[in-house]
Amino acid sequence: MAFVIDGKEAAASVISAVTEASASLEAKAGIKPGLAVVIVGNDPASHAYVNSKSKMAKQCGFNSIQHTLPEDTTQGELQALVDTLNADPSVHGILVQLPLPKHFDSDAIIQSILPEKDVDGLNIANAGKIATGDLLTGLISCTPAGAMLLVKRVHGEDLSGLNAVVIGRSNLFGKPMGLLLLAANATVTMAHSRTRDLASVCANADILVAAVGRAEMVRRDWVKPGATVIDVGINRVPAPEKGEGKTKLVGDVAFAEASEVAASITPVPGGVGPMTIAMLMANTVIAAHRVAGLGAPKF
Ligand code: GUN
């Protein structure tokens, strides 16, 4: 049986370091990190995520601001809010929850967030820094940063000689994850829905990262014996065994099968999920340190 990587415990240790860094910044420079989270519309899953982000920000000692806007908000209204938050010196981090309702040009909104306040790491300036190997002066997208922290807990800082396969090529996760693995010297394959014979590509991976959004797609024979498996999927599926109409969360990896072959594996829930919020807090405290002209803590 594989070692189960405990994302909750790793996230708690990041949160405790962030809370300390936040208190020390306030004591030294009189600056309280400010995180503004913006949500538009009524998607219940997005509301649940945003509420836990706002709650965690308070727990870290931040000034936590949540803007909840109605579904029929216009592009201009949302843009005006982002402009106001960009100009507000008490706000160090801005997160606009995705996906936005269909009538928005999401990219225009996301790219208008100042790079130094872009705690999601989605601005082209931040994405470009990772692509050019600068992991120190920008802000790194939270889920890949969190997944990478779990990989490093297993393998250390240097992944030389290891084959890593990332399934999924989104801007929010797959692309930055591939680049972070590459920066740590792994040999990286970025696989996706058009990859031929995905199973055999994955079976070559010492580190297999799945972010496809398809419940339990990665099966036992996709996993190389002894591999590290990082499951980024969060899929809600029917769970009749729990009672009529009940559901449960599963990842993109068939956990029970894969954990018979892998050496280490992240569970869902309790793996990468908690790390995303922890790294969002880390990015916010880093952004606030930079404004204060103080060296940013590392996580
Ligand atoms: N929706 C799902 N995950 C994320 C995320 O990491 N950032 C934003 N802004 N929206 C999301």
PDB file of C-alpha atoms and ligand atoms in Angstrom:
ATOM      1  CA  MET A   1       0.000   0.000   0.000  1.00  0.00           C
ATOM      2  CA  ALA A   2       1.203   3.465  -0.908  1.00  0.00           C
ATOM      3  CA  PHE A   3       2.101   6.136   1.616  1.00  0.00           C
ATOM      4  CA  VAL A   4      -0.816   8.593   1.706  1.00  0.00           C
ATOM      5  CA  ILE A   5       0.449  12.172   1.469  1.00  0.00           C
ATOM      6  CA  ASP A   6      -1.395  14.261   4.059  1.00  0.00           C
ATOM      7  CA  GLY A   7      -2.326  17.556   2.394  1.00  0.00           C
ATOM      8  CA  LYS A   8      -4.254  18.737   5.442  1.00  0.00           C
ATOM      9  CA  GLU A   9      -1.197  18.464   7.639  1.00  0.00           C
ATOM     10  CA  ALA A  10       1.078  20.132   5.039  1.00  0.00           C
ATOM     11  CA  ALA A  11      -1.479  22.937   4.573  1.00  0.00           C
ATOM     12  CA  ALA A  12      -1.753  23.451   8.337  1.00  0.00           C
ATOM     13  CA  SER A  13       2.001  23.898   8.574  1.00  0.00           C
ATOM     14  CA  VAL A  14       1.951  26.507   5.743  1.00  0.00           C
ATOM     15  CA  ILE A  15      -0.976  28.304   7.436  1.00  0.00           C
ATOM     16  CA  SER A  16       0.868  28.420  10.733  1.00  0.00           C
ATOM     17  CA  ALA A  17       3.975  29.915   9.035  1.00  0.00           C
ATOM     18  CA  VAL A  18       1.752  32.451   7.185  1.00  0.00           C
ATOM     19  CA  THR A  19       0.017  33.459  10.432  1.00  0.00           C
ATOM     20  CA  GLU A  20       3.393  34.051  12.091  1.00  0.00           C
ATOM     21  CA  ALA A  21       4.692  36.035   9.087  1.00  0.00           C
ATOM     22  CA  SER A  22       1.524  38.146   9.067  1.00  0.00           C
ATOM     23  CA  ALA A  23       1.833  38.972  12.786  1.00  0.00           C
ATOM     24  CA  SER A  24       5.499  39.835  12.438  1.00  0.00           C
ATOM     25  CA  LEU A  25       4.809  42.098   9.414  1.00  0.00           C
ATOM     26  CA  GLU A  26       2.172  43.962  11.388  1.00  0.00           C
ATOM     27  CA  ALA A  27       4.539  44.338  14.357  1.00  0.00           C
ATOM     28  CA  LYS A  28       7.500  45.480  12.217  1.00  0.00           C
ATOM     29  CA  ALA A  29       5.838  47.627   9.556  1.00  0.00           C
ATOM     30  CA  GLY A  30       2.283  48.243  10.787  1.00  0.00           C
ATOM     31  CA  ILE A  31       0.940  46.495   7.669  1.00  0.00           C
ATOM     32  CA  LYS A  32      -1.882  43.962   7.873  1.00  0.00           C
ATOM     33  CA  PRO A  33      -2.058  41.789   4.742  1.00  0.00           C
ATOM     34  CA  GLY A  34      -5.305  42.482   2.858  1.00  0.00           C
ATOM     35  CA  LEU A  35      -6.969  39.900   0.606  1.00  0.00           C
ATOM     36  CA  ALA A  36      -9.953  40.862  -1.562  1.00  0.00           C
ATOM     37  CA  VAL A  37     -11.959  37.951  -2.969  1.00  0.00           C
ATOM     38  CA  VAL A  38     -14.538  38.707  -5.654  1.00  0.00           C
ATOM     39  CA  ILE A  39     -17.320  36.340  -6.655  1.00  0.00           C
ATOM     40  CA  VAL A  40     -19.976  36.955  -9.293  1.00  0.00           C
ATOM     41  CA  GLY A  41     -23.163  34.899  -9.572  1.00  0.00           C
ATOM     42  CA  ASN A  42     -24.728  32.018  -7.683  1.00  0.00           C
ATOM     43  CA  ASP A  43     -22.664  28.895  -8.360  1.00  0.00           C
ATOM     44  CA  PRO A  44     -22.871  26.995  -5.033  1.00  0.00           C
ATOM     45  CA  ALA A  45     -19.480  25.251  -5.398  1.00  0.00           C
ATOM     46  CA  SER A  46     -17.748  28.589  -6.117  1.00  0.00           C
ATOM     47  CA  HIS A  47     -19.462  30.165  -3.096  1.00  0.00           C
ATOM     48  CA  ALA A  48     -18.248  27.315  -0.891  1.00  0.00           C
ATOM     49  CA  TYR A  49     -14.635  27.801  -2.113  1.00  0.00           C
ATOM     50  CA  VAL A  50     -14.765  31.571  -1.711  1.00  0.00           C
ATOM     51  CA  ASN A  51     -16.222  31.354   1.795  1.00  0.00           C
ATOM     52  CA  SER A  52     -13.422  29.065   2.903  1.00  0.00           C
ATOM     53  CA  LYS A  53     -10.825  31.429   1.345  1.00  0.00           C
ATOM     54  CA  SER A  54     -12.296  34.438   3.214  1.00  0.00           C
ATOM     55  CA  LYS A  55     -12.516  32.481   6.471  1.00  0.00           C
ATOM     56  CA  MET A  56      -8.923  31.277   6.219  1.00  0.00           C
ATOM     57  CA  ALA A  57      -7.726  34.834   5.489  1.00  0.00           C
ATOM     58  CA  LYS A  58      -9.273  35.986   8.778  1.00  0.00           C
ATOM     59  CA  GLN A  59      -7.708  33.053  10.602  1.00  0.00           C
ATOM     60  CA  CYS A  60      -4.285  34.126   9.275  1.00  0.00           C
ATOM     61  CA  GLY A  61      -4.809  37.600  10.763  1.00  0.00           C
ATOM     62  CA  PHE A  62      -5.455  39.269   7.388  1.00  0.00           C
ATOM     63  CA  ASN A  63      -7.847  42.022   6.516  1.00  0.00           C
ATOM     64  CA  SER A  64     -10.297  39.822   4.573  1.00  0.00           C
ATOM     65  CA  ILE A  65     -12.648  41.535   2.146  1.00  0.00           C
ATOM     66  CA  GLN A  66     -15.279  39.657   0.151  1.00  0.00           C
ATOM     67  CA  HIS A  67     -17.258  41.234  -2.700  1.00  0.00           C
ATOM     68  CA  THR A  68     -20.307  39.223  -3.754  1.00  0.00           C
ATOM     69  CA  LEU A  69     -21.813  40.548  -6.977  1.00  0.00           C
ATOM     70  CA  PRO A  70     -25.065  39.485  -8.679  1.00  0.00           C
ATOM     71  CA  GLU A  71     -25.136  37.298 -11.800  1.00  0.00           C
ATOM     72  CA  ASP A  72     -26.211  40.257 -13.992  1.00  0.00           C
ATOM     73  CA  THR A  73     -23.184  42.420 -13.084  1.00  0.00           C
ATOM     74  CA  THR A  74     -21.728  43.993 -16.229  1.00  0.00           C
ATOM     75  CA  GLN A  75     -18.146  43.781 -17.476  1.00  0.00           C
ATOM     76  CA  GLY A  76     -17.815  47.518 -16.768  1.00  0.00           C
ATOM     77  CA  GLU A  77     -19.026  47.182 -13.177  1.00  0.00           C
ATOM     78  CA  LEU A  78     -16.667  44.311 -12.417  1.00  0.00           C
ATOM     79  CA  GLN A  79     -13.801  46.160 -14.115  1.00  0.00           C
ATOM     80  CA  ALA A  80     -14.529  49.240 -11.982  1.00  0.00           C
ATOM     81  CA  LEU A  81     -14.324  47.114  -8.817  1.00  0.00           C
ATOM     82  CA  VAL A  82     -10.994  45.581  -9.888  1.00  0.00           C
ATOM     83  CA  ASP A  83      -9.675  49.081 -10.690  1.00  0.00           C
ATOM     84  CA  THR A  84     -10.696  50.282  -7.206  1.00  0.00           C
ATOM     85  CA  LEU A  85      -9.013  47.279  -5.545  1.00  0.00           C
ATOM     86  CA  ASN A  86      -5.877  47.818  -7.673  1.00  0.00           C
ATOM     87  CA  ALA A  87      -5.702  51.390  -6.378  1.00  0.00           C
ATOM     88  CA  ASP A  88      -6.412  50.534  -2.717  1.00  0.00           C
ATOM     89  CA  PRO A  89      -3.137  50.360  -0.734  1.00  0.00           C
ATOM     90  CA  SER A  90      -4.756  48.249   2.024  1.00  0.00           C
ATOM     91  CA  VAL A  91      -5.390  45.455  -0.527  1.00  0.00           C
ATOM     92  CA  HIS A  92      -2.300  43.302  -1.235  1.00  0.00           C
ATOM     93  CA  GLY A  93      -4.015  40.410  -2.986  1.00  0.00           C
ATOM     94  CA  ILE A  94      -6.978  40.263  -5.385  1.00  0.00           C
ATOM     95  CA  LEU A  95      -8.687  37.046  -6.417  1.00  0.00           C
ATOM     96  CA  VAL A  96     -11.587  36.964  -8.870  1.00  0.00           C
ATOM     97  CA  GLN A  97     -13.179  33.540  -8.533  1.00  0.00           C
ATOM     98  CA  LEU A  98     -13.412  31.604 -11.809  1.00  0.00           C
ATOM     99  CA  PRO A  99     -15.376  30.674 -13.789  1.00  0.00           C
ATOM    100  CA  LEU A 100     -17.162  34.007 -14.239  1.00  0.00           C
ATOM    101  CA  PRO A 101     -20.689  33.900 -15.719  1.00  0.00           C
ATOM    102  CA  LYS A 102     -20.618  33.364 -19.494  1.00  0.00           C
ATOM    103  CA  HIS A 103     -21.257  36.975 -20.525  1.00  0.00           C
ATOM    104  CA  PHE A 104     -17.870  38.117 -19.145  1.00  0.00           C
ATOM    105  CA  ASP A 105     -14.572  38.442 -20.955  1.00  0.00           C
ATOM    106  CA  SER A 106     -12.722  36.721 -18.085  1.00  0.00           C
ATOM    107  CA  ASP A 107      -9.280  37.187 -19.545  1.00  0.00           C
ATOM    108  CA  ALA A 108      -9.655  40.976 -19.738  1.00  0.00           C
ATOM    109  CA  ILE A 109     -10.618  41.056 -16.041  1.00  0.00           C
ATOM    110  CA  ILE A 110      -7.873  38.675 -14.896  1.00  0.00           C
ATOM    111  CA  GLN A 111      -5.172  40.464 -16.898  1.00  0.00           C
ATOM    112  CA  SER A 112      -6.232  43.823 -15.435  1.00  0.00           C
ATOM    113  CA  ILE A 113      -5.298  42.748 -11.903  1.00  0.00           C
ATOM    114  CA  LEU A 114      -1.936  44.335 -11.082  1.00  0.00           C
ATOM    115  CA  PRO A 115       0.773  41.641 -11.262  1.00  0.00           C
ATOM    116  CA  GLU A 116       1.941  42.471  -7.717  1.00  0.00           C
ATOM    117  CA  LYS A 117      -1.604  41.845  -6.386  1.00  0.00           C
ATOM    118  CA  ASP A 118      -2.296  38.809  -8.620  1.00  0.00           C
ATOM    119  CA  VAL A 119      -2.272  36.156  -5.884  1.00  0.00           C
ATOM    120  CA  ASP A 120      -3.704  33.636  -8.387  1.00  0.00           C
ATOM    121  CA  GLY A 121      -0.555  33.945 -10.519  1.00  0.00           C
ATOM    122  CA  LEU A 122      -2.619  34.289 -13.704  1.00  0.00           C
ATOM    123  CA  ASN A 123      -1.346  37.619 -14.987  1.00  0.00           C
ATOM    124  CA  ILE A 124       0.939  37.148 -17.993  1.00  0.00           C
ATOM    125  CA  ALA A 125       3.753  38.846 -16.055  1.00  0.00           C
ATOM    126  CA  ASN A 126       3.576  36.175 -13.332  1.00  0.00           C
ATOM    127  CA  ALA A 127       2.984  33.307 -15.781  1.00  0.00           C
ATOM    128  CA  GLY A 128       5.931  34.576 -17.859  1.00  0.00           C
ATOM    129  CA  LYS A 129       8.249  34.670 -14.857  1.00  0.00           C
ATOM    130  CA  ILE A 130       7.655  30.973 -14.154  1.00  0.00           C
ATOM    131  CA  ALA A 131       8.156  30.218 -17.844  1.00  0.00           C
ATOM    132  CA  THR A 132      11.545  31.964 -17.806  1.00  0.00           C
ATOM    133  CA  GLY A 133      12.636  30.253 -14.596  1.00  0.00           C
ATOM    134  CA  ASP A 134      12.163  33.229 -12.223  1.00  0.00           C
ATOM    135  CA  LEU A 135      10.456  31.594  -9.242  1.00  0.00           C
ATOM    136  CA  LEU A 136      11.442  34.332  -6.799  1.00  0.00           C
ATOM    137  CA  THR A 137      10.094  37.723  -7.817  1.00  0.00           C
ATOM    138  CA  GLY A 138       6.556  36.945  -9.077  1.00  0.00           C
ATOM    139  CA  LEU A 139       3.519  35.163  -7.643  1.00  0.00           C
ATOM    140  CA  ILE A 140       3.016  31.476  -8.460  1.00  0.00           C
ATOM    141  CA  SER A 141      -0.434  30.013  -9.127  1.00  0.00           C
ATOM    142  CA  CYS A 142      -1.701  28.467  -5.867  1.00  0.00           C
ATOM    143  CA  THR A 143      -2.686  24.922  -6.854  1.00  0.00           C
ATOM    144  CA  PRO A 144       0.562  24.116  -8.724  1.00  0.00           C
ATOM    145  CA  ALA A 145       2.586  25.763  -5.930  1.00  0.00           C
ATOM    146  CA  GLY A 146       0.745  23.575  -3.391  1.00  0.00           C
ATOM    147  CA  ALA A 147       1.066  20.403  -5.474  1.00  0.00           C
ATOM    148  CA  MET A 148       4.783  21.115  -5.901  1.00  0.00           C
ATOM    149  CA  LEU A 149       5.232  21.494  -2.156  1.00  0.00           C
ATOM    150  CA  LEU A 150       3.767  17.983  -1.732  1.00  0.00           C
ATOM    151  CA  VAL A 151       6.060  16.595  -4.473  1.00  0.00           C
ATOM    152  CA  LYS A 152       9.072  18.136  -2.691  1.00  0.00           C
ATOM    153  CA  ARG A 153       8.019  16.589   0.621  1.00  0.00           C
ATOM    154  CA  VAL A 154       8.473  13.196  -1.037  1.00  0.00           C
ATOM    155  CA  HIS A 155      11.440  13.826  -3.357  1.00  0.00           C
ATOM    156  CA  GLY A 156      13.260  16.863  -1.941  1.00  0.00           C
ATOM    157  CA  GLU A 157      14.165  19.981  -3.938  1.00  0.00           C
ATOM    158  CA  ASP A 158      15.948  18.313  -6.864  1.00  0.00           C
ATOM    159  CA  LEU A 159      14.006  16.072  -9.243  1.00  0.00           C
ATOM    160  CA  SER A 160      16.982  15.338 -11.534  1.00  0.00           C
ATOM    161  CA  GLY A 161      16.582  12.082 -13.433  1.00  0.00           C
ATOM    162  CA  LEU A 162      12.869  11.715 -12.672  1.00  0.00           C
ATOM    163  CA  ASN A 163      10.180  11.567 -15.362  1.00  0.00           C
ATOM    164  CA  ALA A 164       7.149  13.700 -14.553  1.00  0.00           C
ATOM    165  CA  VAL A 165       3.882  13.536 -16.494  1.00  0.00           C
ATOM    166  CA  VAL A 166       1.200  16.198 -16.037  1.00  0.00           C
ATOM    167  CA  ILE A 167      -2.211  15.375 -17.505  1.00  0.00           C
ATOM    168  CA  GLY A 168      -3.993  18.642 -18.307  1.00  0.00           C
ATOM    169  CA  ARG A 169      -2.711  21.845 -19.897  1.00  0.00           C
ATOM    170  CA  SER A 170      -4.768  24.666 -18.360  1.00  0.00           C
ATOM    171  CA  ASN A 171      -3.298  28.083 -17.565  1.00  0.00           C
ATOM    172  CA  LEU A 172      -4.527  27.736 -13.989  1.00  0.00           C
ATOM    173  CA  PHE A 173      -2.801  24.419 -13.351  1.00  0.00           C
ATOM    174  CA  GLY A 174      -1.274  22.183 -16.038  1.00  0.00           C
ATOM    175  CA  LYS A 175       1.070  24.676 -17.692  1.00  0.00           C
ATOM    176  CA  PRO A 176       2.502  26.206 -14.495  1.00  0.00           C
ATOM    177  CA  MET A 177       2.790  22.743 -12.879  1.00  0.00           C
ATOM    178  CA  GLY A 178       4.814  21.466 -15.843  1.00  0.00           C
ATOM    179  CA  LEU A 179       7.083  24.515 -15.611  1.00  0.00           C
ATOM    180  CA  LEU A 180       7.621  24.141 -11.848  1.00  0.00           C
ATOM    181  CA  LEU A 181       8.560  20.472 -12.292  1.00  0.00           C
ATOM    182  CA  LEU A 182      10.947  21.498 -15.077  1.00  0.00           C
ATOM    183  CA  ALA A 183      12.505  24.197 -12.882  1.00  0.00           C
ATOM    184  CA  ALA A 184      13.180  21.444 -10.312  1.00  0.00           C
ATOM    185  CA  ASN A 185      15.049  19.464 -13.038  1.00  0.00           C
ATOM    186  CA  ALA A 186      12.404  16.800 -13.759  1.00  0.00           C
ATOM    187  CA  THR A 187      11.999  15.569 -17.336  1.00  0.00           C
ATOM    188  CA  VAL A 188       8.491  16.742 -18.052  1.00  0.00           C
ATOM    189  CA  THR A 189       5.758  15.530 -20.395  1.00  0.00           C
ATOM    190  CA  MET A 190       2.615  17.638 -20.610  1.00  0.00           C
ATOM    191  CA  ALA A 191      -0.156  15.290 -21.696  1.00  0.00           C
ATOM    192  CA  HIS A 192      -3.738  16.226 -22.556  1.00  0.00           C
ATOM    193  CA  SER A 193      -6.942  15.067 -24.225  1.00  0.00           C
ATOM    194  CA  ARG A 194      -5.225  14.767 -27.635  1.00  0.00           C
ATOM    195  CA  THR A 195      -2.281  12.701 -26.367  1.00  0.00           C
ATOM    196  CA  ARG A 196      -2.000   9.302 -28.091  1.00  0.00           C
ATOM    197  CA  ASP A 197      -1.991   6.285 -25.758  1.00  0.00           C
ATOM    198  CA  LEU A 198      -2.193   8.313 -22.582  1.00  0.00           C
ATOM    199  CA  ALA A 199      -2.050   5.191 -20.402  1.00  0.00           C
ATOM    200  CA  SER A 200       1.408   4.202 -21.634  1.00  0.00           C
ATOM    201  CA  VAL A 201       2.704   7.798 -21.418  1.00  0.00           C
ATOM    202  CA  CYS A 202       1.587   7.867 -17.771  1.00  0.00           C
ATOM    203  CA  ALA A 203       3.057   4.436 -17.044  1.00  0.00           C
ATOM    204  CA  ASN A 204       6.501   5.989 -17.628  1.00  0.00           C
ATOM    205  CA  ALA A 205       6.024   8.625 -14.917  1.00  0.00           C
ATOM    206  CA  ASP A 206       7.973   8.631 -11.668  1.00  0.00           C
ATOM    207  CA  ILE A 207       5.772  11.592 -10.746  1.00  0.00           C
ATOM    208  CA  LEU A 208       2.251  11.489 -12.187  1.00  0.00           C
ATOM    209  CA  VAL A 209       0.070  14.580 -11.792  1.00  0.00           C
ATOM    210  CA  ALA A 210      -3.572  14.299 -12.867  1.00  0.00           C
ATOM    211  CA  ALA A 211      -5.678  17.410 -13.502  1.00  0.00           C
ATOM    212  CA  VAL A 212      -8.288  16.464 -16.060  1.00  0.00           C
ATOM    213  CA  GLY A 213     -11.587  16.778 -14.206  1.00  0.00           C
ATOM    214  CA  ARG A 214     -12.724  13.230 -15.035  1.00  0.00           C
ATOM    215  CA  ALA A 215     -13.633  11.047 -12.095  1.00  0.00           C
ATOM    216  CA  GLU A 216     -11.207   8.148 -11.518  1.00  0.00           C
ATOM    217  CA  MET A 217      -9.842   8.214 -15.062  1.00  0.00           C
ATOM    218  CA  VAL A 218      -6.320   7.142 -14.050  1.00  0.00           C
ATOM    219  CA  ARG A 219      -6.373   3.381 -13.464  1.00  0.00           C
ATOM    220  CA  ARG A 220      -3.975   0.926 -11.879  1.00  0.00           C
ATOM    221  CA  ASP A 221      -2.129   0.093 -15.128  1.00  0.00           C
ATOM    222  CA  TRP A 222      -1.454   3.810 -15.806  1.00  0.00           C
ATOM    223  CA  VAL A 223       0.693   3.985 -12.679  1.00  0.00           C
ATOM    224  CA  LYS A 224       4.367   2.982 -12.699  1.00  0.00           C
ATOM    225  CA  PRO A 225       5.204   0.788  -9.690  1.00  0.00           C
ATOM    226  CA  GLY A 226       6.793   3.016  -7.038  1.00  0.00           C
ATOM    227  CA  ALA A 227       5.516   6.282  -8.579  1.00  0.00           C
ATOM    228  CA  THR A 228       4.381   9.392  -6.730  1.00  0.00           C
ATOM    229  CA  VAL A 229       0.792  10.225  -7.728  1.00  0.00           C
ATOM    230  CA  ILE A 230      -0.608  13.729  -7.250  1.00  0.00           C
ATOM    231  CA  ASP A 231      -4.364  13.936  -7.816  1.00  0.00           C
ATOM    232  CA  VAL A 232      -5.646  17.445  -8.524  1.00  0.00           C
ATOM    233  CA  GLY A 233      -9.184  16.404  -9.523  1.00  0.00           C
ATOM    234  CA  ILE A 234     -12.242  17.163  -7.407  1.00  0.00           C
ATOM    235  CA  ASN A 235     -15.277  15.419  -8.896  1.00  0.00           C
ATOM    236  CA  ARG A 236     -18.667  14.990  -7.244  1.00  0.00           C
ATOM    237  CA  VAL A 237     -20.178  11.592  -8.107  1.00  0.00           C
ATOM    238  CA  PRO A 238     -23.254   9.651  -6.956  1.00  0.00           C
ATOM    239  CA  ALA A 239     -22.661   7.515  -3.839  1.00  0.00           C
ATOM    240  CA  PRO A 240     -25.678   5.180  -3.574  1.00  0.00           C
ATOM    241  CA  GLU A 241     -23.775   3.159  -0.936  1.00  0.00           C
ATOM    242  CA  LYS A 242     -24.203   6.175   1.400  1.00  0.00           C
ATOM    243  CA  GLY A 243     -27.954   6.312   0.795  1.00  0.00           C
ATOM    244  CA  GLU A 244     -30.340   7.401  -1.916  1.00  0.00           C
ATOM    245  CA  GLY A 245     -29.397  10.663  -3.631  1.00  0.00           C
ATOM    246  CA  LYS A 246     -26.078  10.943  -1.721  1.00  0.00           C
ATOM    247  CA  THR A 247     -22.854  12.032  -3.410  1.00  0.00           C
ATOM    248  CA  LYS A 248     -19.131  11.936  -2.639  1.00  0.00           C
ATOM    249  CA  LEU A 249     -15.941  13.595  -3.868  1.00  0.00           C
ATOM    250  CA  VAL A 250     -13.416  11.590  -5.858  1.00  0.00           C
ATOM    251  CA  GLY A 251     -10.271  12.583  -7.708  1.00  0.00           C
ATOM    252  CA  ASP A 252      -9.085  11.985 -11.265  1.00  0.00           C
ATOM    253  CA  VAL A 253      -7.271   8.866 -10.010  1.00  0.00           C
ATOM    254  CA  ALA A 254      -8.915   5.558  -9.018  1.00  0.00           C
ATOM    255  CA  PHE A 255      -7.409   5.835  -5.532  1.00  0.00           C
ATOM    256  CA  ALA A 256      -7.854   2.270  -4.225  1.00  0.00           C
ATOM    257  CA  GLU A 257      -6.328   0.685  -7.359  1.00  0.00           C
ATOM    258  CA  ALA A 258      -3.570   3.227  -7.826  1.00  0.00           C
ATOM    259  CA  SER A 259      -2.468   3.058  -4.203  1.00  0.00           C
ATOM    260  CA  GLU A 260      -1.707  -0.645  -4.624  1.00  0.00           C
ATOM    261  CA  VAL A 261       0.960   0.267  -7.207  1.00  0.00           C
ATOM    262  CA  ALA A 262       2.216   3.757  -6.287  1.00  0.00           C
ATOM    263  CA  ALA A 263       4.733   4.476  -3.529  1.00  0.00           C
ATOM    264  CA  SER A 264       3.050   7.740  -2.497  1.00  0.00           C
ATOM    265  CA  ILE A 265      -0.332   9.188  -3.402  1.00  0.00           C
ATOM    266  CA  THR A 266      -2.505  12.161  -2.471  1.00  0.00           C
ATOM    267  CA  PRO A 267      -6.090  11.430  -1.379  1.00  0.00           C
ATOM    268  CA  VAL A 268      -9.234  13.323  -2.456  1.00  0.00           C
ATOM    269  CA  PRO A 269     -10.396  15.048  -0.375  1.00  0.00           C
ATOM    270  CA  GLY A 270      -7.470  15.965   1.895  1.00  0.00           C
ATOM    271  CA  GLY A 271      -4.626  16.075  -0.627  1.00  0.00           C
ATOM    272  CA  VAL A 272      -3.977  18.973  -2.991  1.00  0.00           C
ATOM    273  CA  GLY A 273      -7.288  20.757  -2.139  1.00  0.00           C
ATOM    274  CA  PRO A 274      -6.241  22.179   1.248  1.00  0.00           C
ATOM    275  CA  MET A 275      -2.889  23.240  -0.242  1.00  0.00           C
ATOM    276  CA  THR A 276      -4.555  25.608  -2.737  1.00  0.00           C
ATOM    277  CA  ILE A 277      -6.029  27.786   0.007  1.00  0.00           C
ATOM    278  CA  ALA A 278      -2.825  27.629   2.053  1.00  0.00           C
ATOM    279  CA  MET A 279      -0.742  28.857  -0.913  1.00  0.00           C
ATOM    280  CA  LEU A 280      -3.241  31.662  -1.575  1.00  0.00           C
ATOM    281  CA  MET A 281      -2.586  32.869   1.970  1.00  0.00           C
ATOM    282  CA  ALA A 282       1.157  32.449   1.388  1.00  0.00           C
ATOM    283  CA  ASN A 283       0.977  34.571  -1.799  1.00  0.00           C
ATOM    284  CA  THR A 284      -0.951  37.297   0.033  1.00  0.00           C
ATOM    285  CA  VAL A 285       1.565  37.559   2.869  1.00  0.00           C
ATOM    286  CA  ILE A 286       4.414  37.540   0.299  1.00  0.00           C
ATOM    287  CA  ALA A 287       2.742  40.397  -1.645  1.00  0.00           C
ATOM    288  CA  ALA A 288       2.296  42.419   1.573  1.00  0.00           C
ATOM    289  CA  HIS A 289       5.977  41.929   2.540  1.00  0.00           C
ATOM    290  CA  ARG A 290       7.074  43.229  -0.870  1.00  0.00           C
ATOM    291  CA  VAL A 291       4.951  46.386  -0.443  1.00  0.00           C
ATOM    292  CA  ALA A 292       6.635  46.913   2.924  1.00  0.00           C
ATOM    293  CA  GLY A 293      10.039  46.552   1.237  1.00  0.00           C
ATOM    294  CA  LEU A 294      10.805  43.525   3.418  1.00  0.00           C
ATOM    295  CA  GLY A 295      12.195  40.217   2.202  1.00  0.00           C
ATOM    296  CA  ALA A 296       9.271  37.896   1.433  1.00  0.00           C
ATOM    297  CA  PRO A 297       9.075  34.660   3.410  1.00  0.00           C
ATOM    298  CA  LYS A 298       9.459  31.351   1.529  1.00  0.00           C
ATOM    299  CA  PHE A 299       6.994  28.505   1.872  1.00  0.00           C
TER     300      PHE A 299
HETATM  301  N1  GUN B   1     -11.750  28.437  -9.499  1.00  0.00           N
HETATM  302  C1  GUN B   1     -11.278  27.201  -9.204  1.00  0.00           C
HETATM  303  N2  GUN B   1     -10.009  27.270  -8.762  1.00  0.00           N
HETATM  304  C2  GUN B   1      -9.661  28.578  -8.793  1.00  0.00           C
HETATM  305  C3  GUN B   1      -8.475  29.289  -8.463  1.00  0.00           C
HETATM  306  O1  GUN B   1      -7.456  28.725  -8.050  1.00  0.00           O
HETATM  307  N3  GUN B   1      -8.525  30.632  -8.632  1.00  0.00           N
HETATM  308  C4  GUN B   1      -9.629  31.264  -9.100  1.00  0.00           C
HETATM  309  N4  GUN B   1      -9.574  32.589  -9.229  1.00  0.00           N
HETATM  310  N5  GUN B   1     -10.743  30.648  -9.415  1.00  0.00           N
HETATM  311  C5  GUN B   1     -10.756  29.298  -9.266  1.00  0.00           C
END
